[in-house]
PDB file of C-alpha atoms in Angstrom:
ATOM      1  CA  UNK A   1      -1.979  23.102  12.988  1.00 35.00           C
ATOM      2  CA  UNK A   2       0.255  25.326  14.965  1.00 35.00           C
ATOM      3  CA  UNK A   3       0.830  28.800  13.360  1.00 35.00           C
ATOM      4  CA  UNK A   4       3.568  29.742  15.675  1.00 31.00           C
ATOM      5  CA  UNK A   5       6.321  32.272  13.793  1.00 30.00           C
ATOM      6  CA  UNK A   6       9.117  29.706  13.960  1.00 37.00           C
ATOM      7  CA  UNK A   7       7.200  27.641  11.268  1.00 38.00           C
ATOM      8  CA  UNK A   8       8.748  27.823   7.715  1.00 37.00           C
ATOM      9  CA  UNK A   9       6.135  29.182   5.833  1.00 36.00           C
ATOM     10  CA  UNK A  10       5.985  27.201   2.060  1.00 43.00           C
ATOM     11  CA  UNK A  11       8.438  28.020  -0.414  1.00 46.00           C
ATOM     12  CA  UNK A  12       6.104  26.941  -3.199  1.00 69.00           C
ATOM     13  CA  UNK A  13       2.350  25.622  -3.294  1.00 89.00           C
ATOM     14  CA  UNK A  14       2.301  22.155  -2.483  1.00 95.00           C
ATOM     15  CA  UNK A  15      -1.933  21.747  -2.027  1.00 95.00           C
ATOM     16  CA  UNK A  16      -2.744  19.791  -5.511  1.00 96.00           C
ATOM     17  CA  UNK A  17       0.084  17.162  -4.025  1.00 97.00           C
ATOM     18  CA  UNK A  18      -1.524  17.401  -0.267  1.00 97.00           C
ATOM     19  CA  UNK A  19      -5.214  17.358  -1.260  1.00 97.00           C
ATOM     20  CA  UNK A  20      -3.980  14.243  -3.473  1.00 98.00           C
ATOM     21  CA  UNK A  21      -2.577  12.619  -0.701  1.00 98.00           C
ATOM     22  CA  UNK A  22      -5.185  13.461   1.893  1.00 98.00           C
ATOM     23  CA  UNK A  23      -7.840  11.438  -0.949  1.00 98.00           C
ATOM     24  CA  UNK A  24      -5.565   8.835  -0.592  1.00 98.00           C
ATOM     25  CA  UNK A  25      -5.751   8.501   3.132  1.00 98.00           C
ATOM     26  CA  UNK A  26      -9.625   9.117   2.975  1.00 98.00           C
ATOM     27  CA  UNK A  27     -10.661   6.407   0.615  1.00 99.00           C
ATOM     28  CA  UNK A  28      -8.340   3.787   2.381  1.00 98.00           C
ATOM     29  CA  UNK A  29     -10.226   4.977   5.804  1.00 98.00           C
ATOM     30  CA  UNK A  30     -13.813   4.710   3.792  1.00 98.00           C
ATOM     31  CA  UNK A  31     -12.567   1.005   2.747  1.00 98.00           C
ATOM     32  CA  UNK A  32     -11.864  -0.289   6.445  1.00 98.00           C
ATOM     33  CA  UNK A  33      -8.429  -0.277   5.678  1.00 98.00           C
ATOM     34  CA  UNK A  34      -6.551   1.786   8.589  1.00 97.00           C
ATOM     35  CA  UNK A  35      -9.443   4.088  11.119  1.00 97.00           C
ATOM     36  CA  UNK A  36      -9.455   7.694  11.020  1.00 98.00           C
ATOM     37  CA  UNK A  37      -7.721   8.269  14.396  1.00 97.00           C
ATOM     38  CA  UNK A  38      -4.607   5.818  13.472  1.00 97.00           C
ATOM     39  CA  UNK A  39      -3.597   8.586  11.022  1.00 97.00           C
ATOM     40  CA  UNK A  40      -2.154  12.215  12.270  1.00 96.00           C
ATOM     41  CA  UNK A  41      -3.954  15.074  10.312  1.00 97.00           C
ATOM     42  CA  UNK A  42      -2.705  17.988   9.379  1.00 96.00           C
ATOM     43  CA  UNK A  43      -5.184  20.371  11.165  1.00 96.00           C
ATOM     44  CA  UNK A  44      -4.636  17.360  14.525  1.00 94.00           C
ATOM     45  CA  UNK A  45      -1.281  17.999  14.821  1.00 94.00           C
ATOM     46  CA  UNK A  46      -0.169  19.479  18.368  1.00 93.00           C
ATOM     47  CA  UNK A  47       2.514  21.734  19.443  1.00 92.00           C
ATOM     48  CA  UNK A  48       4.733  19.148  20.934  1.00 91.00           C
ATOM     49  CA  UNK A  49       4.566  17.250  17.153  1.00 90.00           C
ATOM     50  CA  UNK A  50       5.642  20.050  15.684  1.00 90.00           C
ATOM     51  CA  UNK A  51       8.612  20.079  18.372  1.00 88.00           C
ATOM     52  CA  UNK A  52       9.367  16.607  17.446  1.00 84.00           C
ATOM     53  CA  UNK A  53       8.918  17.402  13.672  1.00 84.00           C
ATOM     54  CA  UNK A  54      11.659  20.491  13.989  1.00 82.00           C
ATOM     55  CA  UNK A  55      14.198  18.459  15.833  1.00 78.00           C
ATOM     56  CA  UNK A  56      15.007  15.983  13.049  1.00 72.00           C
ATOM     57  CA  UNK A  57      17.019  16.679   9.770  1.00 69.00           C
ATOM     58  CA  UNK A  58      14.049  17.422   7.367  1.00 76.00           C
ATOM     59  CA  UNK A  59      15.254  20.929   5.641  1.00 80.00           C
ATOM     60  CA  UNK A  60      12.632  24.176   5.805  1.00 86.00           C
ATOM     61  CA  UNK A  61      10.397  23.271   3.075  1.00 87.00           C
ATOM     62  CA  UNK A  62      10.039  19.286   3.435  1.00 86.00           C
ATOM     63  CA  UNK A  63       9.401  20.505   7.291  1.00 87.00           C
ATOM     64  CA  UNK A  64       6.664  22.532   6.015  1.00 91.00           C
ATOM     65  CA  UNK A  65       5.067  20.115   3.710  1.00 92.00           C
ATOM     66  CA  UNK A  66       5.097  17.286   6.730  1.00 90.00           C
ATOM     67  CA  UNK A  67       3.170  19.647   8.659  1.00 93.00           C
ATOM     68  CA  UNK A  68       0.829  19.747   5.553  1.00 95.00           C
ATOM     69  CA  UNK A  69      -0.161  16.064   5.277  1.00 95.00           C
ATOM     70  CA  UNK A  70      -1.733  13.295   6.946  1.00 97.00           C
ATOM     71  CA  UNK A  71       0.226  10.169   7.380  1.00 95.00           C
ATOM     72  CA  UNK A  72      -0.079   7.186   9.562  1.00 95.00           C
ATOM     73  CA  UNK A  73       0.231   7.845  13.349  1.00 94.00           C
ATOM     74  CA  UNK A  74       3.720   6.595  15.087  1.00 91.00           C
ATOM     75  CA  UNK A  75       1.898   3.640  16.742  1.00 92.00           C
ATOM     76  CA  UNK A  76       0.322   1.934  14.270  1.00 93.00           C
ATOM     77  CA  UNK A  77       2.921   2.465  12.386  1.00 91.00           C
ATOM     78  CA  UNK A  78       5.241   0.678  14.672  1.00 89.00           C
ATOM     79  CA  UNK A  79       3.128  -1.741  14.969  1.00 90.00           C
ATOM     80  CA  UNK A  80       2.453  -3.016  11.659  1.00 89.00           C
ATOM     81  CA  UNK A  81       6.605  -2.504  11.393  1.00 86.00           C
ATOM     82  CA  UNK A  82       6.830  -5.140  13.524  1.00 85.00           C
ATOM     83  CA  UNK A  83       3.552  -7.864  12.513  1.00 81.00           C
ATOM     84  CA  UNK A  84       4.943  -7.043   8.488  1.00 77.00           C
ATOM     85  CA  UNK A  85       8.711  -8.173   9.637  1.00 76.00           C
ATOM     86  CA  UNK A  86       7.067 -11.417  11.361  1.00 71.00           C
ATOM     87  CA  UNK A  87       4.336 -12.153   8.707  1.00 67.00           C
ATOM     88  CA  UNK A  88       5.485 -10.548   5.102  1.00 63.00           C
ATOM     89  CA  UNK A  89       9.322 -10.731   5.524  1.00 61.00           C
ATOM     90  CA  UNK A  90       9.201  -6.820   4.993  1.00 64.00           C
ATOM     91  CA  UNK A  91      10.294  -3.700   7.085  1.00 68.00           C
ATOM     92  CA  UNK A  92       7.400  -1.428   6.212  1.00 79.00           C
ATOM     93  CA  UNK A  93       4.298   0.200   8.113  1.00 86.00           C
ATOM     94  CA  UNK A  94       1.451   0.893   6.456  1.00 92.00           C
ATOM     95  CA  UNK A  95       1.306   0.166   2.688  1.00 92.00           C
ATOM     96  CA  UNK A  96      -0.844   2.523   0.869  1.00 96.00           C
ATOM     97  CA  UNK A  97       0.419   1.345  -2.787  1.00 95.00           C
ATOM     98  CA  UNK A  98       1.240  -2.546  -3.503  1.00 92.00           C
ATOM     99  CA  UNK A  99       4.314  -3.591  -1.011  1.00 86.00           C
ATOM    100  CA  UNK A 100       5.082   0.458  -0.391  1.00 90.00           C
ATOM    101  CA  UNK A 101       4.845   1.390   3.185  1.00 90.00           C
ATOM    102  CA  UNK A 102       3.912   5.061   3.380  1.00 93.00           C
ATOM    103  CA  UNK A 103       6.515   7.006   5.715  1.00 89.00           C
ATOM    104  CA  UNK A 104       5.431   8.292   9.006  1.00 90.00           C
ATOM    105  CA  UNK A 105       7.451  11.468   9.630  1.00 87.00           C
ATOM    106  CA  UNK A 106       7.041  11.143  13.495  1.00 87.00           C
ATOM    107  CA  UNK A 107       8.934   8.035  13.719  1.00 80.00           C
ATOM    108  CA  UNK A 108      12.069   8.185  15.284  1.00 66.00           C
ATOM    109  CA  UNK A 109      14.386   6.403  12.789  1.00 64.00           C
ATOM    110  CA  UNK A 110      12.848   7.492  10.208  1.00 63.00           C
ATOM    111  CA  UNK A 111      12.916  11.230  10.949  1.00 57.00           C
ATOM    112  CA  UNK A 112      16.507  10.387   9.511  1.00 57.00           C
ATOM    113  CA  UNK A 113      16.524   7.853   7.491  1.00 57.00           C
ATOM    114  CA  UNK A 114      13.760   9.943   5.386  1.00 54.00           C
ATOM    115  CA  UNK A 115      16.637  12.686   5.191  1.00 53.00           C
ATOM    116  CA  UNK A 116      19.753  10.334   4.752  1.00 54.00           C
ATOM    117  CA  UNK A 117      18.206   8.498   1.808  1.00 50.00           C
ATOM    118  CA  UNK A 118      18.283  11.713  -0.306  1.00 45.00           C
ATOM    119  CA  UNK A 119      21.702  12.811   0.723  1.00 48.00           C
ATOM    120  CA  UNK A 120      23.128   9.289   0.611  1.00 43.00           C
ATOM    121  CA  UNK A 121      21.278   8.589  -2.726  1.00 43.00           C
ATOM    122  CA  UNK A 122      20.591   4.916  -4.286  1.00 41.00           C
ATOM    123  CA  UNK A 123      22.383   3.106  -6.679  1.00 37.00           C
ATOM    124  CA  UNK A 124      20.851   4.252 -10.180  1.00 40.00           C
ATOM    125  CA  UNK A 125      18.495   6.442  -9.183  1.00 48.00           C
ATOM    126  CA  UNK A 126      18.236  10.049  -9.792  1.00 52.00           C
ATOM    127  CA  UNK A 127      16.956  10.907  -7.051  1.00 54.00           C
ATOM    128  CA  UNK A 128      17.207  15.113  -6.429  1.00 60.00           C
ATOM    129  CA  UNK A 129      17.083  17.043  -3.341  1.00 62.00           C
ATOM    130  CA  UNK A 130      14.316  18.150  -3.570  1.00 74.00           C
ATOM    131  CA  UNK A 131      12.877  15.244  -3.822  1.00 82.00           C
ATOM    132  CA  UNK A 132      10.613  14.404  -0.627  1.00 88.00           C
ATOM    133  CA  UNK A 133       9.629  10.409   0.557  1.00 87.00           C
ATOM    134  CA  UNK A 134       6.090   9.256   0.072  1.00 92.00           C
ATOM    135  CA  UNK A 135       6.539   5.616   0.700  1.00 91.00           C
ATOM    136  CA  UNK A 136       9.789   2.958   1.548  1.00 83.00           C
ATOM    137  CA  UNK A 137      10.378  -0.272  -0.878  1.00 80.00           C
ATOM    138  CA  UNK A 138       8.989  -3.709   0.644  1.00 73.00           C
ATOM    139  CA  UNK A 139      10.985  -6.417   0.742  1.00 68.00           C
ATOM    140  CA  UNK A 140      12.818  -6.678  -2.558  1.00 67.00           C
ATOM    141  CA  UNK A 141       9.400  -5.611  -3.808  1.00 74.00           C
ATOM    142  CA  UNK A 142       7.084  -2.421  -4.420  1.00 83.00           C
ATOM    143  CA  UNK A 143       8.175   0.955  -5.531  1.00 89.00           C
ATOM    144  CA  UNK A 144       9.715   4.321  -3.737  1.00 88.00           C
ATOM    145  CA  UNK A 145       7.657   7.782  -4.363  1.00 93.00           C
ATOM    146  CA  UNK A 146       9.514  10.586  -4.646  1.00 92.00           C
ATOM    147  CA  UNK A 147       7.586  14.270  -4.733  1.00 93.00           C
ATOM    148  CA  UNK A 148       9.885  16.560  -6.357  1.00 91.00           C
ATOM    149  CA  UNK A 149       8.925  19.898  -4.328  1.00 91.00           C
ATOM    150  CA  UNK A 150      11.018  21.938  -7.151  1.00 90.00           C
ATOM    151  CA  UNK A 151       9.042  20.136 -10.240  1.00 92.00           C
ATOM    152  CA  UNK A 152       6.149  19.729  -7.902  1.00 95.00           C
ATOM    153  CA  UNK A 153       6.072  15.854  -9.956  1.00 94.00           C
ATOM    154  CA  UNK A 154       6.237  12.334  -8.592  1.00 95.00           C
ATOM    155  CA  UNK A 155       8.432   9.504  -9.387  1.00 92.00           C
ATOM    156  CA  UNK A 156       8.660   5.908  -9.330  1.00 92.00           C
ATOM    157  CA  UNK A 157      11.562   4.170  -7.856  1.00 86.00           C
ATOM    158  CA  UNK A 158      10.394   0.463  -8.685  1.00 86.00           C
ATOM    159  CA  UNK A 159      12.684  -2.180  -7.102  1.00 81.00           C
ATOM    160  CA  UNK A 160      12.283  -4.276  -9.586  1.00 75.00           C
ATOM    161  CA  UNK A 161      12.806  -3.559 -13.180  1.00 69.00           C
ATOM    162  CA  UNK A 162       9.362  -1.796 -14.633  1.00 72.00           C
ATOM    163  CA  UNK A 163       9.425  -0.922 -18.019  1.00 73.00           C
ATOM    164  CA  UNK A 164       7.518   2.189 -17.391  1.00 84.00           C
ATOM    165  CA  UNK A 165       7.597   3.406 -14.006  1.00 88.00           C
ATOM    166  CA  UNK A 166       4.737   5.876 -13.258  1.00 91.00           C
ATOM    167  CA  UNK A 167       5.934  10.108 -13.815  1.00 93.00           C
ATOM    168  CA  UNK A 168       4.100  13.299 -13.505  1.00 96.00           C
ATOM    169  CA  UNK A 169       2.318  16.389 -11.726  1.00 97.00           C
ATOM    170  CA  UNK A 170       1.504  15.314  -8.783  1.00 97.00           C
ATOM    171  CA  UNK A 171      -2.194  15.811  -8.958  1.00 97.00           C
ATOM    172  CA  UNK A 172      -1.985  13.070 -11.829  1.00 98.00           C
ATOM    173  CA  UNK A 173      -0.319  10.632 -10.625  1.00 98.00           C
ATOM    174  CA  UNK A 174      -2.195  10.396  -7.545  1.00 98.00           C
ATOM    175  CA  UNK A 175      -5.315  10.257  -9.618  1.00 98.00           C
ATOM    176  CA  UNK A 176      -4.128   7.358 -10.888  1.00 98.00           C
ATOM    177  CA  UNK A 177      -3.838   5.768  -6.647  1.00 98.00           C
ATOM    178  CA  UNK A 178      -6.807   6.983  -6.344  1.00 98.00           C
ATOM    179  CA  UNK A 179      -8.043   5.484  -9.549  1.00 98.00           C
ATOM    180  CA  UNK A 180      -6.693   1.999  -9.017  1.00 98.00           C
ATOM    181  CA  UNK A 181      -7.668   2.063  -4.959  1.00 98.00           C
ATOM    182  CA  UNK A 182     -11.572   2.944  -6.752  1.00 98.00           C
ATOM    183  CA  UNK A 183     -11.541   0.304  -9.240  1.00 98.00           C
ATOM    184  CA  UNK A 184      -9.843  -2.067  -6.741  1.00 98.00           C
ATOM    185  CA  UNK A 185      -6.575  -2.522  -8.974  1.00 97.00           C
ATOM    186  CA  UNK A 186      -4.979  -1.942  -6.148  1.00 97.00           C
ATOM    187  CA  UNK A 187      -6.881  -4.299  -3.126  1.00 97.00           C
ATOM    188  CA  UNK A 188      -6.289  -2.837   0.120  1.00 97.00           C
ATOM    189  CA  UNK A 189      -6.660  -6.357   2.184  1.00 95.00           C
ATOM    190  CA  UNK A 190      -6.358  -7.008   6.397  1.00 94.00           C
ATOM    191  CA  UNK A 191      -5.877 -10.247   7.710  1.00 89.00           C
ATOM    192  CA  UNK A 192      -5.861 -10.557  11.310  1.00 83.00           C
ATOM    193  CA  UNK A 193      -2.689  -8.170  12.296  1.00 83.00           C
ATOM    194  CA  UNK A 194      -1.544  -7.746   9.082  1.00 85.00           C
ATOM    195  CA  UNK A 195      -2.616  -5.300   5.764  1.00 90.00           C
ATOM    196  CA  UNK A 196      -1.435  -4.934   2.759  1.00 89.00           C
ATOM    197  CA  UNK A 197      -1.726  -3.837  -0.724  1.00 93.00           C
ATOM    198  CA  UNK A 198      -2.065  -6.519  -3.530  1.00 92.00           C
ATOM    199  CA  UNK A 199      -2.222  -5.850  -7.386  1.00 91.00           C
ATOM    200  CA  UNK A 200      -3.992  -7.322  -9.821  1.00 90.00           C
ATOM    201  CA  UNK A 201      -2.029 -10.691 -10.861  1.00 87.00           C
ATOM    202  CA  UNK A 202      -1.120 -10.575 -14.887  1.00 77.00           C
ATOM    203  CA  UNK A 203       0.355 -14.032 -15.520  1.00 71.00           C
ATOM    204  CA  UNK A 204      -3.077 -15.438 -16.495  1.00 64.00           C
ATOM    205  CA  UNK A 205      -4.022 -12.348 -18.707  1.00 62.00           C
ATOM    206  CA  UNK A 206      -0.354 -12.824 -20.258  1.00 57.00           C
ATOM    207  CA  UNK A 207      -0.299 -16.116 -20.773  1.00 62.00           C
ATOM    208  CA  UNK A 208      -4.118 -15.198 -23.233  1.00 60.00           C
ATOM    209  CA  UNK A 209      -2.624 -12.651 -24.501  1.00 56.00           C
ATOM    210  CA  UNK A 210       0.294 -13.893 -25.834  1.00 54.00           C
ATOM    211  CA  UNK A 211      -1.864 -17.065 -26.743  1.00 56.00           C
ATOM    212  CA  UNK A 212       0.990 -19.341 -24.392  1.00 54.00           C
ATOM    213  CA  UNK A 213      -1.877 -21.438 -22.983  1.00 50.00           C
ATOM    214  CA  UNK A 214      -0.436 -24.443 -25.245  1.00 54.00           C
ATOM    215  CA  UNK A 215       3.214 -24.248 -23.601  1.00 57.00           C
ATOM    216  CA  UNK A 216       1.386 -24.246 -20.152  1.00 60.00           C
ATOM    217  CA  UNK A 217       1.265 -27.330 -18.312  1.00 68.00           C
ATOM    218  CA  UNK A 218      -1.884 -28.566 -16.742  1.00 68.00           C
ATOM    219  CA  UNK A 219      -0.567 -27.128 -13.681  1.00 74.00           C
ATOM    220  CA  UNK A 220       0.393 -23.939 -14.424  1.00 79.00           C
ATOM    221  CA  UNK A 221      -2.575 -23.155 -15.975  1.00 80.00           C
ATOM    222  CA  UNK A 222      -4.702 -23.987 -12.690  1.00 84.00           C
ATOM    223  CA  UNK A 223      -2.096 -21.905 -10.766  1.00 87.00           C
ATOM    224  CA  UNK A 224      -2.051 -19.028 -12.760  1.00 88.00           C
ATOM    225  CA  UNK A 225      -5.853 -18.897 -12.871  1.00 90.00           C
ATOM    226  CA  UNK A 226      -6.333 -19.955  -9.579  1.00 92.00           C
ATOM    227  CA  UNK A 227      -3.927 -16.989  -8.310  1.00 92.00           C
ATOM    228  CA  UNK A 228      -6.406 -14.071  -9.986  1.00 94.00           C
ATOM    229  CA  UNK A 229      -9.535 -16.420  -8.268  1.00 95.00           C
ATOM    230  CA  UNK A 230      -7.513 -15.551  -5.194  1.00 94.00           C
ATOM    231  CA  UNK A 231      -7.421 -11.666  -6.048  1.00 96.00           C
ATOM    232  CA  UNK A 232     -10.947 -11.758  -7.636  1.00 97.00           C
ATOM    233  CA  UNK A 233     -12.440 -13.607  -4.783  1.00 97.00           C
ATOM    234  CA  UNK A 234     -11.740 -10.427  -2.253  1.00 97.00           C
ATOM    235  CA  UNK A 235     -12.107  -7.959  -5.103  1.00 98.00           C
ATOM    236  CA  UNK A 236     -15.816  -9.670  -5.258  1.00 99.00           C
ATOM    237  CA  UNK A 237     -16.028  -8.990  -1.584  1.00 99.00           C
ATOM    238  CA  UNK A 238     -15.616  -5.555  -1.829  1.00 99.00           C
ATOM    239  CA  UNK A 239     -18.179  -4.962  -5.145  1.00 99.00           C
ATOM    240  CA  UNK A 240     -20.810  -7.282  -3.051  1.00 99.00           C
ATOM    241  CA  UNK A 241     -20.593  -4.800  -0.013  1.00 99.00           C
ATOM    242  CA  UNK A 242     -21.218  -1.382  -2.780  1.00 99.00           C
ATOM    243  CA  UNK A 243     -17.696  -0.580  -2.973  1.00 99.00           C
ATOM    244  CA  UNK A 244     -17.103   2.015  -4.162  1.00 98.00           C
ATOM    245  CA  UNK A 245     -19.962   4.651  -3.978  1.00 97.00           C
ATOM    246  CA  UNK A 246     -22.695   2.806  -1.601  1.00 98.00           C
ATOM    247  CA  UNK A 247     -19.885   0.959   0.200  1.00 99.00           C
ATOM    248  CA  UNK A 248     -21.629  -0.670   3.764  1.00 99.00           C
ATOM    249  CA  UNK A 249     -17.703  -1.204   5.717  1.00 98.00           C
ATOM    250  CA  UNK A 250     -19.209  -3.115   8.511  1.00 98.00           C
ATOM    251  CA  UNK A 251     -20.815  -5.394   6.100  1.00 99.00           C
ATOM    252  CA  UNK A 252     -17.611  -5.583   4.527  1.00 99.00           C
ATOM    253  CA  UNK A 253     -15.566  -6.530   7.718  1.00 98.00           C
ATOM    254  CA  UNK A 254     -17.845  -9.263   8.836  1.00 98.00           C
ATOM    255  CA  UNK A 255     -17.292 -10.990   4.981  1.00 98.00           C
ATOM    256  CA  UNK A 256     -13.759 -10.240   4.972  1.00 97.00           C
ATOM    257  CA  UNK A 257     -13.340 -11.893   8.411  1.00 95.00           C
ATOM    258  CA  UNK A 258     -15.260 -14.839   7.134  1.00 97.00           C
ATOM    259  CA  UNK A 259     -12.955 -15.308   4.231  1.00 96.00           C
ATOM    260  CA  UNK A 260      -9.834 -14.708   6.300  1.00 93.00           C
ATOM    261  CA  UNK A 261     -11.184 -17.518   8.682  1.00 92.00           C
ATOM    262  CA  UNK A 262     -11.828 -20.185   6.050  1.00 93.00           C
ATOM    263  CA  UNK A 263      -9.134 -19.510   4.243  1.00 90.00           C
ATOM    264  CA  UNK A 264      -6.935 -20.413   7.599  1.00 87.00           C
ATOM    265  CA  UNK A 265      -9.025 -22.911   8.392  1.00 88.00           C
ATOM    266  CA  UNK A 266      -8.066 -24.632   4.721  1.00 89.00           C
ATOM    267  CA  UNK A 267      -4.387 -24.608   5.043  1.00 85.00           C
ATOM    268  CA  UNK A 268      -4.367 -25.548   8.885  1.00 82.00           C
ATOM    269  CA  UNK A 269      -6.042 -28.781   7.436  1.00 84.00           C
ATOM    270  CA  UNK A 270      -3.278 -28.739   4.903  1.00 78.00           C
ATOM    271  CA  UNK A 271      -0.696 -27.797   7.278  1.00 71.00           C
ATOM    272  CA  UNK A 272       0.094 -24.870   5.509  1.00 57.00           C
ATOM    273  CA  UNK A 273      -0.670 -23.578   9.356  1.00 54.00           C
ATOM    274  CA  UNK A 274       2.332 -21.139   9.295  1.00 57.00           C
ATOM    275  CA  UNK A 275       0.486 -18.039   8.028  1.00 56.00           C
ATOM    276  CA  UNK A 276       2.685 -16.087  10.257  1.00 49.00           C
ATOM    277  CA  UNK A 277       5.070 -15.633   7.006  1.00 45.00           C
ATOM    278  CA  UNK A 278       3.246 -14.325   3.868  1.00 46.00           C
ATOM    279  CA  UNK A 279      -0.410 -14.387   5.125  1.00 55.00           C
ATOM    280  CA  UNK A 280      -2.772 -15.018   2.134  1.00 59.00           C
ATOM    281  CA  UNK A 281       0.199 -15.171  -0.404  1.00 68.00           C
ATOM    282  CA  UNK A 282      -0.614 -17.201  -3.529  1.00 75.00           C
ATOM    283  CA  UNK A 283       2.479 -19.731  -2.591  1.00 74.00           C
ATOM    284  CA  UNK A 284       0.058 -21.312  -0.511  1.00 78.00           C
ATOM    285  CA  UNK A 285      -2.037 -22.689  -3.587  1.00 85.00           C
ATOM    286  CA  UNK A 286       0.207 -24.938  -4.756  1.00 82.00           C
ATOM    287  CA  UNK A 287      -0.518 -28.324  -4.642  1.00 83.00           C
ATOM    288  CA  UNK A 288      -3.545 -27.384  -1.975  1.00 88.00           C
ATOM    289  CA  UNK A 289      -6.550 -28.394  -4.445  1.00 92.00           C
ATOM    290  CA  UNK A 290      -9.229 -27.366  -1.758  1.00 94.00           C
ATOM    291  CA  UNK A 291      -7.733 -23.690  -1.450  1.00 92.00           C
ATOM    292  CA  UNK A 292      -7.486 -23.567  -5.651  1.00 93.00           C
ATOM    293  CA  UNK A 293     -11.285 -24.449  -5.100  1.00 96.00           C
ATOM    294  CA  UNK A 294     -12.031 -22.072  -2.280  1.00 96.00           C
ATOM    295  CA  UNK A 295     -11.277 -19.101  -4.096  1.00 96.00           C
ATOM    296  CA  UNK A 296     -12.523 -20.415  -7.414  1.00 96.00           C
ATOM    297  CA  UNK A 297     -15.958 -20.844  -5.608  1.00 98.00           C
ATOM    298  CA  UNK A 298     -16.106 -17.673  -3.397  1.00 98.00           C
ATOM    299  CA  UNK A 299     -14.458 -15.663  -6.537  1.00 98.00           C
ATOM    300  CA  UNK A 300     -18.674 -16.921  -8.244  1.00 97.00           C
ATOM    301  CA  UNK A 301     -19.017 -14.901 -11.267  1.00 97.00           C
ATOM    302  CA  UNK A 302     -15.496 -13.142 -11.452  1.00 97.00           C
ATOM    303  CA  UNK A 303     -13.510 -16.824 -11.575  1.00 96.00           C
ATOM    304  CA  UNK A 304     -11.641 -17.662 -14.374  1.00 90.00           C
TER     305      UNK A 304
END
């Protein structure tokens, strides 16, 4: 990291929210998510990304703090920007939290759309200025993190309505990523070009819960089990290969591959053979009775 004298020093101590996020980066390299060397490092950065870093709008402190954490590297960003618009419908890079896309602070547009979005400000938020981007909305979907550098807290934005969206030091909350990325709430998933972040499906567990299974029809109750068989069925992938603590990655990519390949392979016979739009998206298990049994049988001991 450069240490030349131009460089803002810190108005405050940010390292409980950049060790958090540097975990975050480490465990989604460790799961074969994104490599190491797609991601810019804090003690990587060079000279001339520092140059790039002081000509945008960022304010002293945010500057400093970008210089501070790893985020995804300006080409893979752009390129997942552009397979995510042509196979999830969504402007977003990398996701590192279900349908977020983390911000990469080298990209061109959004050197100012990462400033503009505070100043500008979004209809019923409260957002602050201090308040410093972690990740963009999907497409109608996921949530915005904000990390208040005054409060030193983060904040949900949800798109969507959440009842209780997620608030607190910083170090917390991204216990909590890292807690859900360990436990595989959160799935970190690739398929071919594409990766993405899925979460756990609830309408099966709600639909128990709330003891609805009599209002279900027949087939709403195979789709709503045969949608967590769909999460399970990768989840199991990941548990099979020693995820997390004796995790064997290439192991892991040669299943996941498999999986990806017979999953195509099913809806091509099904001509379901656009895949190009939401990848492994649950949408394509309706009415495909040999996909519903796909991931029931590779989900084995986890299906429901």
């Amino acid at each position: 990291m450069s240490n030349r004298p131009d460089d803002p020093a810190p108005a405050g101590d940010h390292t409980a929210f950049c060790a958090g996020i540097r975990s975050i980066y480490q465990i989604l390299v460790q799961a074969g998510f994104i490599s190491a060397d797609e991601i810019i490092w804090p003690e990587q950065q060079t000279p001339e990304q520092h140059d790039l870093l002081h000509s945008g709008p960022l304010p002293p402190e945010m500057l400093s703090l970008a210089k501070q954490l790893p985020f995804p590297s300006p080409t893979v960003h752009e390129e997942l920007l552009r397979t995510h618009s042509e196979r999830l419908n969504a402007s977003m890079g990398l996701m590192i939290t279900p349908s977020s896309g983390a911000v990469c602070y080298l990209y061109k547009d959004e050197l100012t759309d990462s400033r503009n979005a505070f100043e500008a400000g979004l209809a019923d938020s409260e957002l602050l200025p201090a308040s410093f981007k972690i990740t963009h909305y999907g497409n109608q979907a996921g949530s915005m993190w904000l990390y208040d550098l005054a409060t030193k807290t983060i904040a949900e934005q949800p798109y969507n309505h959440t009842p209780d969206p997620l608030r607190g030091p910083a170090d917390q909350v991204l216990a909590v990523w890292l807690s859900n990325i360990r436990t595989l709430a959160w799935l970190p998933w690739r398929f071919e070009t594409a990766r993405y972040v899925d979460v756990r499906p609830a309408k099966h567990d709600y639909y128990l819960r709330e003891g609805r299974g009599d209002s279900l029809t027949e087939e709403d109750a195979e789709l709503a089990a045969a949608e967590l068989n769909h999460f399970n069925a990768r989840k199991k992938i990941y548990l099979d290969c020693g995820w997390p603590d004796d995790f064997d990655v290439r192991r892991f990519e040669a299943a996941q591959g498999e999986w990806n390949q017979e999953y195509r392979d099913i809806c091509e016979e099904a001509e379901d053979n656009d895949l190009n739009d939401l990848v492994t998206d649950t949408v394509y298990l309706v009415d495909n009775p040999d996909l519903i049994a796909f991931v029931a049988r590779s989900a084995g001991d986890m299906a429901v």
